[in-house]
Amino acid sequence: MKRIFLLLALAAQAAGASLQAHAQVLTEKQISQDLARDIAIAAIEQCRKDGYQVTVAVVDKAGQERAVLRDDGAGPSTVNTSRRKAYTAVAFKRSTSETARLIAADMVSANLKDVSDVLILGGGVPVLAGDQIIGAIGVSGAPGGDKDDACAMAAVAKFAGKLQ
């Protein structure tokens, strides 16, 4: 009985030490409000050049909105759609177009489309600082997900130097 008690005591001590090792302050990169706004503006400008009126949403790494801009003439559904595309890109850590290809190739992955707020349409792109995802952009309103993708990627590329 003493031996069992001693083993339990040692196990509890080891578990406590393990938890203490994880009890620390974390430092994470995160998209700033200013950068989110600037990326959203760049996407609107790119889509305007291409002849499209869109809505752009930029979310942080937790999927929370940092900036949403609806261009003149963009449809009412584009606000929610752009936010969901950005959310999907940050949640799955890949573009929404890549996620769509994954789902098409793997029936098990098809259930991803049923996750709340997920939208599997082109136009959602992660924003990376080095190799860390700090947020994502979602563009909605161009005539096709590939065109939404192009505006989103152009906007992110414009700020590549600030994302190191």
XYZ file of C-alpha atoms in Angstrom:
164
model
C 0.000 0.000 0.000
C 2.853 2.366 0.857
C 4.444 1.596 -2.489
C 1.258 2.491 -4.410
C 0.938 5.727 -2.437
C 4.578 6.588 -3.181
C 4.067 5.905 -6.910
C 0.931 8.062 -6.968
C 2.750 10.854 -5.148
C 5.641 10.715 -7.626
C 3.230 10.731 -10.591
C 1.379 13.751 -9.181
C 4.661 15.580 -8.641
C 5.781 14.853 -12.217
C 2.428 16.037 -13.600
C 2.679 19.246 -11.563
C 6.189 19.902 -12.873
C 4.973 19.338 -16.422
C 2.110 21.818 -15.975
C 4.483 24.397 -14.492
C 6.754 24.055 -17.511
C 3.796 25.052 -19.701
C 2.634 27.881 -17.422
C 4.443 30.734 -19.097
C 3.751 33.944 -20.970
C 3.466 33.389 -24.717
C 4.731 35.801 -27.316
C 2.876 35.612 -30.613
C 2.913 37.622 -33.800
C -0.449 39.196 -34.630
C -1.745 41.380 -37.451
C -2.090 45.015 -36.411
C -5.190 47.113 -37.016
C -3.250 49.410 -39.344
C -1.848 46.563 -41.433
C -5.270 44.906 -41.640
C -6.776 48.162 -42.901
C -3.965 48.731 -45.399
C -4.278 45.195 -46.802
C -8.047 45.629 -47.132
C -7.594 48.929 -48.983
C -5.015 47.347 -51.308
C -7.441 44.529 -52.165
C -10.262 46.997 -52.901
C -7.895 49.014 -55.121
C -6.752 45.902 -57.022
C -10.320 44.744 -57.597
C -11.322 48.230 -58.774
C -8.479 48.144 -61.311
C -9.827 44.802 -62.479
C -13.358 46.241 -62.709
C -14.932 44.592 -59.650
C -16.763 46.002 -56.639
C -16.032 43.764 -53.658
C -16.044 43.549 -49.910
C -12.818 42.710 -48.104
C -12.517 41.325 -44.590
C -9.255 40.871 -42.718
C -9.234 38.726 -39.575
C -6.588 38.089 -36.941
C -5.099 34.674 -36.192
C -8.113 33.845 -33.993
C -10.532 34.577 -36.841
C -11.764 37.849 -35.341
C -12.450 40.802 -37.640
C -9.783 43.497 -37.778
C -11.002 45.338 -40.892
C -14.009 45.129 -43.195
C -14.425 47.395 -46.227
C -17.375 47.220 -48.611
C -16.745 49.027 -51.883
C -19.421 51.113 -53.563
C -21.683 48.772 -55.477
C -20.616 45.580 -53.716
C -23.540 43.262 -53.037
C -25.024 42.924 -49.565
C -24.079 39.249 -49.195
C -20.406 40.031 -49.812
C -19.910 41.337 -46.271
C -20.644 38.012 -44.595
C -19.073 36.001 -47.405
C -15.748 37.861 -47.229
C -15.573 37.425 -43.456
C -16.292 33.685 -43.736
C -13.640 33.259 -46.449
C -11.048 34.979 -44.251
C -12.123 32.879 -41.265
C -11.818 29.676 -43.314
C -8.330 30.589 -44.521
C -7.054 31.247 -41.012
C -8.864 28.246 -39.493
C -7.406 25.738 -41.958
C -4.096 27.587 -42.448
C -4.385 27.545 -46.231
C -6.216 29.401 -48.959
C -9.867 28.608 -49.423
C -9.080 27.476 -52.970
C -6.564 24.952 -51.600
C -9.157 23.742 -49.097
C -11.689 23.333 -51.926
C -9.179 21.183 -53.852
C -8.494 19.093 -50.724
C -12.201 18.481 -50.204
C -12.703 17.536 -53.848
C -9.889 14.975 -53.636
C -10.747 13.456 -50.251
C -14.297 12.528 -49.270
C -13.377 12.432 -45.559
C -12.257 16.076 -45.751
C -15.607 17.008 -47.314
C -17.009 17.313 -43.795
C -14.873 20.431 -43.284
C -17.528 22.393 -45.160
C -19.920 21.693 -42.277
C -17.817 23.504 -39.674
C -19.579 26.640 -38.433
C -18.645 29.819 -40.386
C -16.559 27.906 -42.924
C -17.037 28.849 -46.572
C -15.252 26.838 -49.237
C -15.113 29.366 -52.077
C -12.017 30.999 -53.576
C -11.009 34.372 -52.164
C -9.650 33.542 -48.711
C -5.887 33.780 -48.254
C -3.752 33.508 -45.082
C -1.505 36.411 -44.117
C 1.902 35.162 -42.989
C 4.719 36.846 -41.098
C 7.622 34.610 -42.006
C 6.204 31.135 -41.468
C 3.575 32.181 -38.897
C -0.042 32.886 -39.788
C -0.999 36.239 -38.291
C -4.395 36.562 -39.959
C -6.209 36.147 -43.252
C -7.988 38.138 -45.924
C -11.287 37.311 -47.567
C -12.494 38.950 -50.783
C -16.017 38.552 -52.144
C -17.859 40.082 -55.085
C -15.694 39.534 -58.154
C -17.228 37.255 -60.795
C -15.527 34.086 -59.558
C -13.394 32.849 -56.702
C -10.264 32.921 -58.865
C -10.706 36.682 -59.320
C -11.353 37.153 -55.594
C -8.149 35.144 -54.999
C -6.167 37.382 -57.351
C -7.224 40.548 -55.508
C -6.470 38.998 -52.109
C -3.047 37.687 -53.171
C -2.092 41.005 -54.780
C -2.961 42.843 -51.567
C -0.932 40.489 -49.387
C 2.005 40.607 -51.831
C 2.015 44.413 -51.683
C 2.911 44.217 -47.980
C 5.338 41.288 -48.169
C 8.191 43.513 -46.956
C 6.275 44.407 -43.770
C 5.441 40.779 -43.057
C 8.925 39.556 -42.152
